[in-house]
XYZ file of C-alpha atoms in Angstrom:
109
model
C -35.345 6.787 3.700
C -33.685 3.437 2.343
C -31.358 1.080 4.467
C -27.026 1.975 3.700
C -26.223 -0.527 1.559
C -24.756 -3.813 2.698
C -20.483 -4.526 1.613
C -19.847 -6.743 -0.916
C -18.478 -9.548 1.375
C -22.152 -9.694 3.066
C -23.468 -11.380 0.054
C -21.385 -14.749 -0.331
C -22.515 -15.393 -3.692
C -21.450 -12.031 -5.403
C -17.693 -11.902 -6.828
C -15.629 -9.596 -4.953
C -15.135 -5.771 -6.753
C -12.343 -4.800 -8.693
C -8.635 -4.647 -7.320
C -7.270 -1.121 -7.094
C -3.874 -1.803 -7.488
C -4.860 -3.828 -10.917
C -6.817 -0.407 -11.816
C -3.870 1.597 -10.828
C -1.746 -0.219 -12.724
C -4.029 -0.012 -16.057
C -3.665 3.371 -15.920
C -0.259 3.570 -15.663
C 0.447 1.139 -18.582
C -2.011 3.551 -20.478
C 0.014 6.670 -19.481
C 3.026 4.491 -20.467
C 1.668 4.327 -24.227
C -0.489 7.874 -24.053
C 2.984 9.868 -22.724
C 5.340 9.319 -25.769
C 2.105 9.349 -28.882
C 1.731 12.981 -27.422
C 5.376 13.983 -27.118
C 6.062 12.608 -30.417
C 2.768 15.161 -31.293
C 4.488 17.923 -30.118
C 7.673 17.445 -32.146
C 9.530 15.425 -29.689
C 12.104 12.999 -31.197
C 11.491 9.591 -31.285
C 14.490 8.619 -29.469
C 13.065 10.850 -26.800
C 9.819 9.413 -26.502
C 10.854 5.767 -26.471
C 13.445 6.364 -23.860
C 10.002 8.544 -22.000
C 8.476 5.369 -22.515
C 11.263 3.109 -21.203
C 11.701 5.353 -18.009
C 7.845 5.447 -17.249
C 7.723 1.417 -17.933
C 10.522 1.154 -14.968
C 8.534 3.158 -12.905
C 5.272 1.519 -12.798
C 7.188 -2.183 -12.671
C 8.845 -0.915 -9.854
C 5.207 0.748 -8.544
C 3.713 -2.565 -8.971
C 6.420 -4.806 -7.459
C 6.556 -2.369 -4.270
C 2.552 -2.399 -4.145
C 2.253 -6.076 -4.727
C 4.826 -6.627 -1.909
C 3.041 -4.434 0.736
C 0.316 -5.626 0.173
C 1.256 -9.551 0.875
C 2.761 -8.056 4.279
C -0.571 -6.429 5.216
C -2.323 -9.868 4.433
C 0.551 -11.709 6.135
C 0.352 -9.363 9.006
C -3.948 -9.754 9.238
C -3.625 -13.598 9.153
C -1.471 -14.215 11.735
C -3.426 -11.531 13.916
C -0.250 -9.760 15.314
C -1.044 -7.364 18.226
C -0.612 -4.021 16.525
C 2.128 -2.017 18.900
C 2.138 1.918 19.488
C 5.175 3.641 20.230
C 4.075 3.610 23.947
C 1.814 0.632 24.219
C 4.283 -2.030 25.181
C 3.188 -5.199 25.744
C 6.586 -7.244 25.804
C 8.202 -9.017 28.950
C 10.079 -5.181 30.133
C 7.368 -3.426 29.431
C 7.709 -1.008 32.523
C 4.055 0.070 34.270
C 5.618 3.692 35.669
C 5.250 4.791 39.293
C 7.743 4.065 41.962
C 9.188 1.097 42.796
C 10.701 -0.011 46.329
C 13.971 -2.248 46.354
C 16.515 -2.529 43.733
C 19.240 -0.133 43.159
C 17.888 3.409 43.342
C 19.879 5.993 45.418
C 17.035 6.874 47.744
C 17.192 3.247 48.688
C-alpha cells in the first residue's frame, strides 16, 4: 500500500497547479464561440447568433469580474486572519454569556 500523495505546496520547488477560475473561464469563452457556429448549423440567423454570442460574452465578463472579486475578498479575508463569526458565536464587547444576572433593572429585582 503506497503513502497519499503529498499537496502541491509541500514541494517548494514545483509551480503551483492550474487556476480554476482561468479553466472556467476557457470554457466559457469556448462555449462563447461553439454556441452561435452550431445555431448558425441549425438554420439560425446570423443576427441571432451574434447577438447569442454578444449575450453569452456579457455573461461570462460579468462571471469573471464577480469570481475575480470574491476571490480577492477570500484572500483579503485569510491574510488579515479575521476571527470567522457564527450567527451565535459572539465574540464582541456585548456579547451576552446567558444565565441570570443579579442587579440592574429586572422586575424581580
Amino acid at each position: 500500500m503506497s503513502a497519499p500523495p503529498t499537496p502541491p505546496e509541500a514541494h517548494p520547488g514545483t509551480p503551483p497547479g492550474p487556476d480554476p477560475v482561468t479553466d472556467l473561464i476557457r470554457w466559457a469563452a469556448f462555449s462563447c464561440a461553439l454556441v452561435p457556429v452550431v445555431l448558425l448549423w441549425y438554420g439560425t440567423s446570423l443576427a441571432g447568433a451574434a447577438g447569442t454570442a454578444l449575450g453569452l460574452a456579457v455573461v461570462t465578463a460579468v462571471c469573471r469580474l464577480l469570481l475575480r472579486r470574491s476571490e480577492r475578498g477570500a484572500r483579503l479575508l485569510a491574510e488579515e486572519g479575521a476571527p470567522q463569526r457564527g450567527r451565535h458565536h459572539r465574540t464582541g464587547p456585548g456579547a451576552h454569556r446567558g444565565g441570570r444576572r443579579s442587579g440592574g433593572n429586572t422586575p424581580a429585582g
